[in-house]
Coordinates of C-alpha atoms in Angstrom, one line a residue:
Chain Z
M1 CA -15.9 76.1 50.9
D2 CA -13.0 77.8 52.3
V3 CA -11.2 78.9 49.6
V4 CA -7.4 80.0 50.2
Y5 CA -4.5 81.3 48.5
F6 CA -0.8 81.7 49.4
A7 CA 2.1 84.1 48.2
W8 CA 1.8 85.2 44.0
V9 CA -1.5 83.5 44.1
R10 CA -3.0 85.6 46.8
E11 CA -1.5 88.7 45.2
R12 CA -2.6 88.4 41.7
I13 CA -6.3 87.0 43.7
G14 CA -6.7 90.0 45.7
V15 CA -7.8 88.2 49.0
P16 CA -6.0 85.7 51.2
R17 CA -9.2 83.2 52.0
E18 CA -13.2 83.5 50.4
S19 CA -16.0 81.0 51.3
V20 CA -17.1 80.1 47.6
E21 CA -20.1 78.5 47.1
T22 CA -19.8 75.6 43.7
Q23 CA -20.9 72.6 43.1
A24 CA -17.6 71.5 41.2
A25 CA -16.7 67.9 41.0
T26 CA -13.2 68.4 40.9
V27 CA -10.4 71.1 41.8
A28 CA -10.0 71.4 38.1
D29 CA -13.9 72.1 37.9
L30 CA -13.1 74.4 40.4
V31 CA -10.3 76.5 38.8
A32 CA -12.3 76.6 35.9
E33 CA -15.5 78.1 37.4
L34 CA -13.5 80.7 39.0
S35 CA -11.5 81.9 36.3
A36 CA -14.6 82.0 34.5
R37 CA -15.9 84.5 36.9
D38 CA -12.7 87.0 37.1
A39 CA -10.0 88.1 35.3
R40 CA -8.0 87.9 38.7
Y41 CA -8.5 84.1 38.8
A42 CA -7.6 84.1 35.2
A43 CA -4.8 85.4 35.7
A44 CA -3.7 83.3 38.4
F45 CA -4.7 80.2 37.2
A46 CA -3.2 80.9 33.8
D47 CA -0.4 78.7 34.0
L48 CA -1.7 75.8 36.3
T49 CA 2.2 73.9 36.1
A50 CA 3.2 76.9 38.2
V51 CA 0.1 76.4 41.0
R52 CA -0.2 73.5 43.3
V53 CA -3.2 72.3 45.1
A54 CA -3.9 70.8 48.9
L55 CA -7.4 69.9 50.2
D56 CA -7.9 69.5 53.7
Q57 CA -4.4 70.5 54.2
D58 CA -3.0 67.5 51.9
L59 CA -1.4 67.9 48.4
A60 CA -3.4 66.9 46.1
D61 CA -3.9 66.7 42.4
F62 CA -6.0 68.7 39.8
D63 CA -8.3 65.5 39.1
A64 CA -9.3 65.7 42.7
S65 CA -12.5 65.1 44.1
L66 CA -13.9 67.9 45.8
A67 CA -16.3 65.6 47.9
G68 CA -16.4 65.8 51.6
V69 CA -13.7 68.7 51.2
R70 CA -14.0 72.0 53.3
E71 CA -10.7 73.9 52.6
V72 CA -9.3 74.3 48.9
A73 CA -5.3 76.0 48.8
F74 CA -4.1 77.4 45.8
F75 CA 0.0 78.3 45.7
P76 CA 2.9 78.5 43.9
P77 CA 5.6 75.5 44.4
M78 CA 6.7 75.6 48.2
T79 CA 10.3 77.3 48.8
G80 CA 10.6 76.3 51.9
G81 CA 14.1 75.8 54.1
Chain F
M1 CA 11.2 64.7 67.5
R2 CA 10.3 68.0 67.7
V3 CA 8.8 70.5 65.4
V4 CA 8.4 74.5 65.6
V5 CA 7.3 76.5 63.3
Q6 CA 7.4 80.4 64.9
P7 CA 8.0 84.1 64.0
E8 CA 10.8 84.6 66.5
P9 CA 14.8 83.7 65.7
F10 CA 16.2 81.1 67.2
D11 CA 19.7 80.2 68.0
A12 CA 20.7 77.3 66.2
G13 CA 23.9 77.0 68.7
A14 CA 21.9 76.5 72.4
E15 CA 18.9 74.2 70.0
A16 CA 22.2 72.5 68.9
S17 CA 23.5 71.7 72.6
A18 CA 20.3 71.2 73.7
F19 CA 19.4 68.3 71.2
A20 CA 19.9 65.1 72.1
A21 CA 21.9 66.5 75.2
G22 CA 23.0 63.6 77.4
R23 CA 22.5 60.6 75.7
S24 CA 25.2 58.1 74.9
D25 CA 23.9 55.7 73.1
I26 CA 24.4 58.9 70.2
G27 CA 26.9 58.2 68.2
A28 CA 26.3 61.2 65.8
V29 CA 24.7 65.0 65.4
V30 CA 24.3 66.4 62.0
T31 CA 22.7 70.3 62.1
F32 CA 21.9 72.0 59.0
T33 CA 21.0 75.8 59.7
G34 CA 19.7 78.1 56.7
V35 CA 20.3 81.6 56.9
V36 CA 19.2 84.7 55.2
R37 CA 21.7 85.5 52.7
S38 CA 22.5 88.6 51.2
L39 CA 25.0 88.9 48.1
E40 CA 27.5 92.0 47.4
D41 CA 26.4 92.3 44.5
D42 CA 22.5 91.5 44.9
P43 CA 21.8 92.5 48.2
I44 CA 18.3 92.2 49.7
M45 CA 16.9 94.1 52.8
A46 CA 14.9 91.4 54.1
M47 CA 13.5 87.7 53.3
E48 CA 9.6 87.6 53.9
I49 CA 8.1 84.0 54.5
E50 CA 4.8 83.1 54.1
H51 CA 3.1 80.0 55.7
Y52 CA 0.1 77.9 55.7
P53 CA -0.7 77.5 59.3
G54 CA -1.9 74.7 60.1
M55 CA -1.0 72.6 57.4
T56 CA 2.8 73.3 57.9
E57 CA 3.1 71.8 61.0
R58 CA 1.3 69.2 59.9
A59 CA 3.2 68.7 56.6
I60 CA 6.6 68.5 58.5
T61 CA 5.4 66.3 61.0
G62 CA 4.7 64.3 58.3
I63 CA 8.6 64.5 56.6
V64 CA 10.3 64.2 59.9
Q65 CA 7.7 60.5 60.9
T66 CA 9.3 59.7 57.2
A67 CA 12.5 60.1 58.0
M68 CA 12.6 58.1 61.2
D69 CA 11.1 55.6 59.7
R70 CA 13.3 55.3 57.0
W71 CA 16.4 56.0 59.9
D72 CA 17.6 54.7 62.6
L73 CA 17.3 58.2 64.5
A74 CA 17.4 58.6 67.8
D75 CA 15.8 62.0 67.8
A76 CA 15.0 64.7 64.9
L77 CA 14.2 68.6 65.2
V78 CA 13.3 70.9 62.4
I79 CA 12.1 74.9 63.5
H80 CA 11.5 76.9 60.8
R81 CA 10.6 80.6 61.4
F82 CA 7.9 82.4 58.9
G83 CA 7.0 86.5 58.9
R84 CA 9.9 89.0 57.9
L85 CA 13.2 87.9 58.5
E86 CA 16.7 90.2 58.1
P87 CA 20.2 89.0 55.9
G88 CA 21.8 87.0 58.4
A89 CA 18.9 85.6 60.1
P90 CA 18.8 82.3 60.7
I91 CA 15.8 81.0 58.7
M92 CA 15.6 77.5 60.0
M93 CA 17.7 74.4 61.6
V94 CA 17.2 70.6 61.3
A95 CA 18.8 68.6 63.3
T96 CA 19.2 64.7 63.7
A97 CA 20.6 62.7 66.1
A98 CA 21.6 58.5 64.9
A99 CA 24.0 55.5 67.0
H100 CA 25.7 55.7 63.1
R101 CA 27.2 58.5 60.8
A102 CA 25.9 57.8 57.6
A103 CA 21.9 57.8 59.4
A104 CA 22.4 60.7 60.5
F105 CA 23.7 62.7 57.4
E106 CA 21.4 61.3 55.0
A107 CA 17.8 62.1 57.2
A108 CA 18.8 66.0 57.5
D109 CA 19.6 65.8 53.2
F110 CA 16.4 64.2 53.1
L111 CA 14.7 66.4 55.7
M112 CA 15.9 69.7 53.6
D113 CA 15.3 68.1 50.1
Y114 CA 11.5 67.7 51.5
L115 CA 11.2 70.5 54.0
K116 CA 12.2 72.4 50.9
S117 CA 9.7 71.3 48.2
R118 CA 6.9 69.4 50.4
A119 CA 6.3 72.8 53.6
P120 CA 3.7 75.2 52.8
F121 CA 6.6 78.3 53.1
W122 CA 7.7 81.0 50.7
K123 CA 10.0 83.1 50.5
K124 CA 9.7 86.3 49.5
E125 CA 12.8 88.9 48.8
H126 CA 12.8 92.7 49.6
R127 CA 15.6 94.9 48.0
A128 CA 16.8 98.3 48.7
D129 CA 14.6 100.2 45.6
G130 CA 11.6 98.8 47.1
G131 CA 11.0 96.0 44.7
A132 CA 10.1 92.3 46.0
T133 CA 10.2 89.0 43.8
W134 CA 9.4 85.8 44.8
V135 CA 11.5 83.5 45.2
A136 CA 10.6 80.5 42.2
A137 CA 11.2 77.0 42.8
K138 CA 13.7 75.0 41.3
D139 CA 13.7 71.9 39.0
D140 CA 16.5 70.7 40.8
D141 CA 14.9 70.6 44.2
E142 CA 11.8 68.8 42.8
A143 CA 14.6 66.2 41.4
A144 CA 16.1 66.5 44.7
L145 CA 13.2 64.1 45.7
D146 CA 13.6 61.5 43.4
R147 CA 17.3 60.8 45.1
W148 CA 15.0 59.2 48.1
Chain Q
M1 CA 39.7 78.0 58.7
R2 CA 39.9 76.5 62.1
V3 CA 41.4 73.2 63.2
V4 CA 42.1 72.4 66.6
V5 CA 42.9 69.3 68.5
Q6 CA 42.7 69.2 71.9
P7 CA 42.1 66.9 75.3
E8 CA 39.5 69.0 76.5
P9 CA 35.7 69.2 76.4
F10 CA 33.9 71.3 74.0
D11 CA 30.6 72.8 73.4
A12 CA 29.6 71.9 70.2
G13 CA 26.5 74.1 70.3
A14 CA 28.7 77.5 71.3
E15 CA 31.0 76.5 68.8
A16 CA 28.2 77.0 66.2
S17 CA 26.9 79.8 67.3
A18 CA 30.2 81.4 67.1
F19 CA 30.9 79.6 63.7
A20 CA 30.1 81.8 60.5
A21 CA 28.5 84.2 63.1
G22 CA 26.6 87.6 61.3
R23 CA 27.7 86.5 58.0
S24 CA 25.1 87.5 55.2
D25 CA 26.8 85.9 52.6
I26 CA 26.4 83.0 53.6
G27 CA 23.1 80.7 53.1
A28 CA 23.8 77.2 55.0
V29 CA 26.2 76.1 58.2
V30 CA 26.3 72.1 58.5
T31 CA 27.5 71.2 61.4
F32 CA 28.3 67.3 62.8
T33 CA 29.6 66.3 66.2
G34 CA 30.5 62.5 67.1
V35 CA 29.7 61.5 70.5
V36 CA 31.5 58.8 72.7
R37 CA 28.7 55.9 72.1
S38 CA 27.7 53.5 74.8
L39 CA 24.9 51.0 73.8
E40 CA 23.4 49.4 76.8
D41 CA 24.2 45.2 75.4
D42 CA 28.0 46.5 75.1
P43 CA 28.5 49.6 77.4
I44 CA 32.1 51.1 77.8
M45 CA 33.6 52.5 80.2
A46 CA 35.1 55.3 78.2
M47 CA 37.1 56.4 74.8
E48 CA 40.6 56.5 74.7
I49 CA 42.0 58.5 71.7
E50 CA 45.5 58.2 70.8
H51 CA 47.2 60.5 68.0
Y52 CA 50.1 61.9 66.7
P53 CA 51.1 65.0 67.9
G54 CA 52.3 67.6 64.6
M55 CA 51.0 65.0 61.9
T56 CA 47.4 65.5 63.1
E57 CA 47.1 69.2 62.3
R58 CA 49.2 69.1 59.1
A59 CA 46.9 66.5 58.2
I60 CA 43.5 67.9 58.9
T61 CA 44.8 71.5 57.6
G62 CA 45.5 69.3 54.2
I63 CA 42.3 68.0 54.5
V64 CA 40.0 71.0 55.1
Q65 CA 42.5 72.7 52.7
T66 CA 41.3 69.8 50.1
A67 CA 37.1 71.1 51.0
M68 CA 37.7 74.2 50.3
D69 CA 39.6 74.1 47.2
R70 CA 37.0 71.5 45.8
W71 CA 33.6 73.0 46.9
D72 CA 32.7 77.2 47.5
L73 CA 33.0 77.1 51.1
A74 CA 32.9 80.2 53.1
D75 CA 34.2 78.8 56.2
A76 CA 34.8 75.8 57.7
L77 CA 35.8 74.2 61.0
V78 CA 37.4 71.2 62.4
I79 CA 38.1 70.5 66.4
H80 CA 38.9 66.6 67.2
R81 CA 40.0 65.5 71.0
F82 CA 42.6 63.0 72.4
G83 CA 42.9 61.7 76.1
R84 CA 40.3 59.3 77.5
L85 CA 36.7 61.0 77.0
E86 CA 33.4 59.4 78.9
P87 CA 30.4 58.1 77.2
G88 CA 28.3 60.6 76.2
A89 CA 31.0 63.1 76.0
P90 CA 31.7 65.1 72.4
I91 CA 34.8 63.5 70.0
M92 CA 35.4 65.7 67.2
M93 CA 32.9 68.4 64.8
V94 CA 33.2 69.9 62.0
A95 CA 31.2 72.4 60.4
T96 CA 31.1 74.1 57.1
A97 CA 29.3 76.9 55.5
A98 CA 28.5 78.1 52.0
A99 CA 26.3 80.2 49.9
H100 CA 24.1 76.8 49.0
R101 CA 22.7 74.0 50.6
A102 CA 24.9 71.4 48.8
A103 CA 27.9 72.4 49.0
A104 CA 27.7 72.1 53.1
F105 CA 26.5 68.9 52.9
E106 CA 29.3 67.6 50.8
A107 CA 32.2 69.2 52.4
A108 CA 31.1 68.4 55.8
D109 CA 30.8 64.7 54.5
F110 CA 34.2 64.5 53.0
L111 CA 35.5 66.1 55.4
M112 CA 33.9 63.2 57.9
D113 CA 35.4 60.6 55.4
Y114 CA 39.1 61.5 55.2
L115 CA 39.0 62.8 59.0
K116 CA 38.2 58.9 59.8
S117 CA 40.5 57.3 57.9
R118 CA 43.2 59.9 56.7
A119 CA 43.8 62.3 60.3
P120 CA 46.3 60.1 62.8
F121 CA 43.7 59.4 65.4
W122 CA 43.3 55.8 67.1
K123 CA 40.6 54.7 69.4
K124 CA 40.6 52.5 72.3
E125 CA 37.3 51.1 73.7
H126 CA 38.0 50.3 77.8
R127 CA 35.1 48.0 79.4
A128 CA 34.2 47.3 81.8
D129 CA 35.3 44.3 82.9
G130 CA 39.2 45.9 82.6
G131 CA 39.5 44.9 78.9
A132 CA 40.1 47.2 76.6
T133 CA 40.2 46.7 72.6
W134 CA 41.6 49.2 69.8
V135 CA 38.8 50.2 66.9
A136 CA 39.4 48.4 63.8
A137 CA 39.1 50.5 61.1
K138 CA 36.1 49.2 58.2
D139 CA 36.7 48.4 55.1
D140 CA 33.7 51.0 54.1
D141 CA 35.9 53.6 55.7
E142 CA 38.6 53.6 53.2
A143 CA 35.9 52.8 50.9
A144 CA 34.0 55.9 51.6
L145 CA 37.2 57.2 50.5
D146 CA 36.4 56.9 46.5
R147 CA 33.2 58.8 46.6
W148 CA 34.9 61.5 46.5
Chain O
M1 CA 66.5 57.9 62.8
D2 CA 63.6 58.8 65.1
V3 CA 61.1 56.0 64.7
V4 CA 58.0 56.3 66.5
Y5 CA 54.4 53.9 67.3
F6 CA 51.2 54.1 67.7
A7 CA 48.2 52.2 69.1
W8 CA 48.7 48.7 69.1
V9 CA 52.1 48.9 67.1
R10 CA 53.3 51.0 69.7
E11 CA 52.1 48.3 72.6
R12 CA 53.6 45.5 70.3
I13 CA 57.0 47.2 70.8
G14 CA 56.7 48.1 74.0
V15 CA 58.1 51.6 73.3
P16 CA 56.6 55.0 71.6
R17 CA 59.9 56.5 70.1
E18 CA 63.4 55.5 69.2
S19 CA 66.6 56.2 67.8
V20 CA 67.7 54.0 64.9
E21 CA 70.6 53.8 63.2
T22 CA 69.8 52.1 59.5
Q23 CA 71.2 51.8 56.3
A24 CA 68.6 50.8 55.3
A25 CA 67.0 52.2 51.9
T26 CA 63.8 52.0 51.9
V27 CA 60.6 51.4 54.4
A28 CA 60.6 47.7 53.6
D29 CA 64.3 47.6 54.3
L30 CA 63.9 49.5 57.6
V31 CA 61.2 46.7 58.6
A32 CA 62.6 43.1 57.9
E33 CA 66.0 45.0 60.3
L34 CA 64.1 45.8 62.3
S35 CA 61.6 42.5 62.5
A36 CA 64.9 40.1 62.6
R37 CA 66.3 42.2 65.8
D38 CA 63.5 41.1 68.0
A39 CA 60.1 39.2 68.2
R40 CA 58.8 42.7 69.3
Y41 CA 58.7 44.0 65.7
A42 CA 58.6 40.6 64.3
A43 CA 54.8 40.2 65.7
A44 CA 53.9 44.4 65.0
F45 CA 54.8 43.9 61.5
A46 CA 53.3 40.2 60.7
D47 CA 50.9 41.5 59.2
L48 CA 52.0 44.3 57.0
T49 CA 48.5 44.9 55.4
A50 CA 47.4 46.1 58.9
V51 CA 49.8 48.7 58.9
R52 CA 50.8 52.0 57.5
V53 CA 53.7 54.2 57.4
A54 CA 53.9 57.9 57.8
L55 CA 57.4 59.7 57.0
D56 CA 58.4 62.8 58.1
Q57 CA 53.9 63.1 58.8
D58 CA 53.1 62.6 55.6
L59 CA 51.6 58.7 54.7
A60 CA 54.2 57.1 52.4
D61 CA 53.8 53.3 51.3
F62 CA 56.2 50.5 52.4
D63 CA 59.0 50.8 49.3
A64 CA 59.2 54.6 49.8
S65 CA 62.7 55.9 50.0
L66 CA 64.7 56.3 53.8
A67 CA 66.7 59.2 52.4
G68 CA 66.9 62.3 53.9
V69 CA 63.7 61.2 55.8
R70 CA 64.6 62.4 60.1
E71 CA 60.9 60.9 61.4
V72 CA 59.5 57.4 60.5
A73 CA 56.5 56.0 61.8
F74 CA 54.1 53.0 62.1
F75 CA 50.9 52.6 63.2
P76 CA 47.3 50.8 62.6
P77 CA 44.4 52.1 60.0
M78 CA 43.5 55.4 61.4
T79 CA 40.0 55.4 63.3
G80 CA 39.3 59.1 63.8
G81 CA 36.1 60.7 63.5

């Protein structure tokens, strides 16, 4: 599964994109798995109210299933316009 | 409908002139142009805009389609830049054309609210002292979506 | 502030480009352009606009001043034509520039509501059969002023 | 006193501008005086809810005083924009 990061989430984790081997069932499971793996993830995901997630480029919730998903994206609330 | 996501500058006036040009079924055209702002008491050197290639175009197209389904629009345009922008440079623009004024105004306002909070762009302000800060989303931005 | 009342056509895009150009204290520019509309099922040959020379400039200037007092605008522009206009031609435009988006949008909307009901212009539509009708003010136009 | 007319008020009265000798104290008095003078005025002023007035280029009410006024304008509700 491809995982991509943007803005300060990307800066804290230190890479813009990586391939992750995981059996996580939901986004929340994946976040817990990554946070346990390394302090960089724990720092990026410390306050999940400040993090948004997209599954295959559609916004989703943290309890969404990862079944069939190819690309997960984590980023701060958007500031376009 | 036209959606453009690009690093290059654009000429908002020329885009406005070309938009819906020569159509006599249109009574009202509204444009909004966002500009990199640098205030005297808090000057910035540059605005850096990061985006999510692929999702950006997809999200904007969805937002514009929602607007065209909801209001009776003859046409709509969104241009949004990414990359490093100088103060005074245009960041993005929306344009809406409709038979009636209210539809053009409301749809442009709607597009701006949604582009701000639902299109995957992130702004970082670079200051003269070398510091850089990600612009934080405001609670108001999210609350603005409830207007629609 | 710039207020222009003229019979000649104007280039809304070029006006938008020149408006507030190069200012980095501005974050938002909104433009509205009104166009002579001719619908397929009710085509018009021309729109004739009568005005009250002297009072027109005075009334528009007063309306723009009210907007600038009420919102934190960096600049505002109103162009309004009179005389005989062809379908598809621009009738008028307003532009507002502000640090923030909400001020620019609201002020442009306010200007349009007041220009419609408080600036001394009267529209007459000329049809292919030689008939001509004065456009009637709508109750909604007057009611819109209560929004502000 | 100069009296000016616009749009269909002008068309009904038949002139865009005229000089009127009057002792009318208010706009309403002037309207009554003109309406009594000729059917063209009576037609233009038949429904005063459809007529607006400006005194020296400022919108006014029908009960406004004409003291010191140099130019009175009658016209339909405006349709700019």
